[in-house]
Amino acid sequence: MSATQGAAGAPPPASGPLQLWRGARLATCDAANTRIQAGALITRGATIEWVGEEAALPAARAYAQVHDLRGAWVTPGLIDCHTHLVFAGTRADEYAQRLRGRSYEDIARAGGGILSTVHALRAAGEQQLFDESAPRLAALVAEGVTAVEIKSGYGLTLQDEAKMLRVARQLGRAFPVTVRTTLLAAHTLPPEYRGRADEYIDTIAREWLPALTGEGLVDAVDVFCESIAFSVAQAERLFTAARTLGLPMKMHAEQLSNLGGTLLATRYGALSCDHLEYAGAAEAQAMASSGTVAVLLPVAYYCLAERRKPPLAALRAAGTAMAVATDCNPGSAPGASLLTAMSMATRLFGLTAEEALAGVTRHAARALGLAGTHGALVPGAAADFVVWNVGSTDELGYWIGLNPRRTVVRAAEIQRWPERQH
Ligand code: DI6
Ligand code: FE
């Protein structure tokens, strides 16, 4: 790769100490998937200033620090672009029921499922919620995750949704990770609105969304579009409100059936459609045309023992960007390992190792509206990267239950384990 410096439309030059990171094998995860065997990075303050062959480094400069990475592979910080990691309690009892053959939908229709977590979350104070959620975020961060999306959706009152989102923001201050929050008040119908789903959606659209956005708690809006949740028409009412506020949109779409949610979301230019087991060629094409990322969630597929897989061939043929995320939640995806999600995305869904890596870096950044600043080692991006103890990047998503992370660098600062995390 030829060295690139700055770019048209790049953010203003960063300030702060200049550091050189040399002796790196770079998987830049840029659009061309550039690999550099003898590479180097220059960071200024918290930003990457220069990336290229070490042999092409600009003439010696006054570096505050020089780090020799001794030939290790370096990737951008990983991005988990779909989680519900703020919650209280567990649903291990429901998992045990599912092992005996009861379906996820059955449990949900009987008042369990998401609603059991809603009861637990409403009863939990903010500190308890933080304490229960922190180990999940710590597990992700330990694997090299430097940006994470956290959804609300277990409060389902204005106060309890706000509580979840505040805890998400607080986690972002306590851990070396960028947190993007998503309002998922339209996750399921709360009991107090039984029989009044349209009214519930209108309350979110007219009252909660503007109020929570005004408090700086919302980066995007999501809706679970499904027969056990909300219809396409209801999702559209929410999206109209989001558009008015200038908020980006996401959708839990075609997870358990095909309702047509993806086609609506793409008409609204949604950042992502997530799950997609019941999507087909029309959805893949629509996502490619609107630049909507297909977020694949293989841990939920695995834990729900789903049979139907996302339409990988159609997504590839259409050229749809595919991301991979944990979906960390107590019901369908009780786990906090993005590397395991990569393994499942390759083995269960058939992604290549390269697709899985792009899915937790460049494409995941796009799914969060962070393209250009995250998910690739390019000038102008955040200096968030991971140094790995691997012989090749094929080892990411290969090991199961083994973490080959050597060092995480966030905002150009080396993170120390375990002292910083607990
Ligand atoms: N789909 C999912 O897989 C999660 N939410 C959603 O809309 C599950 C959330 C849960 O069961 O608690
Ligand atoms: Fe989800």
PDB file of C-alpha atoms in Angstrom, residues 81 149 220 249-250 271-272 274 293-295 323 362-371:
ATOM      1  CA  CYS A  81     -22.652  -3.478  16.756  1.00  0.00           C
ATOM      2  CA  GLU A 149     -23.768  -0.703  20.721  1.00  0.00           C
ATOM      3  CA  ALA A 220     -30.331   5.541  17.051  1.00  0.00           C
ATOM      4  CA  MET A 249     -32.701   3.778  12.318  1.00  0.00           C
ATOM      5  CA  LYS A 250     -32.136   0.067  12.808  1.00  0.00           C
ATOM      6  CA  LEU A 271     -28.220   1.883   9.119  1.00  0.00           C
ATOM      7  CA  SER A 272     -28.830  -1.826   9.563  1.00  0.00           C
ATOM      8  CA  ASP A 274     -30.451  -7.332  12.035  1.00  0.00           C
ATOM      9  CA  VAL A 293     -25.782  -3.252   6.673  1.00  0.00           C
ATOM     10  CA  ALA A 294     -27.005  -6.821   7.238  1.00  0.00           C
ATOM     11  CA  VAL A 295     -26.119  -7.614  10.857  1.00  0.00           C
ATOM     12  CA  ALA A 323     -21.608  -7.373  10.042  1.00  0.00           C
ATOM     13  CA  ARG A 362     -15.413  -1.950   8.895  1.00  0.00           C
ATOM     14  CA  HIS A 363     -18.996  -3.107   8.352  1.00  0.00           C
ATOM     15  CA  ALA A 364     -19.838  -3.052  12.069  1.00  0.00           C
ATOM     16  CA  ALA A 365     -18.681   0.576  12.157  1.00  0.00           C
ATOM     17  CA  ARG A 366     -21.050   1.393   9.319  1.00  0.00           C
ATOM     18  CA  ALA A 367     -23.916  -0.327  11.140  1.00  0.00           C
ATOM     19  CA  LEU A 368     -23.348   2.178  13.949  1.00  0.00           C
ATOM     20  CA  GLY A 369     -22.902   5.240  11.755  1.00  0.00           C
ATOM     21  CA  LEU A 370     -19.181   5.276  12.626  1.00  0.00           C
ATOM     22  CA  ALA A 371     -17.767   4.625   9.156  1.00  0.00           C
TER      23      ALA A 371
END
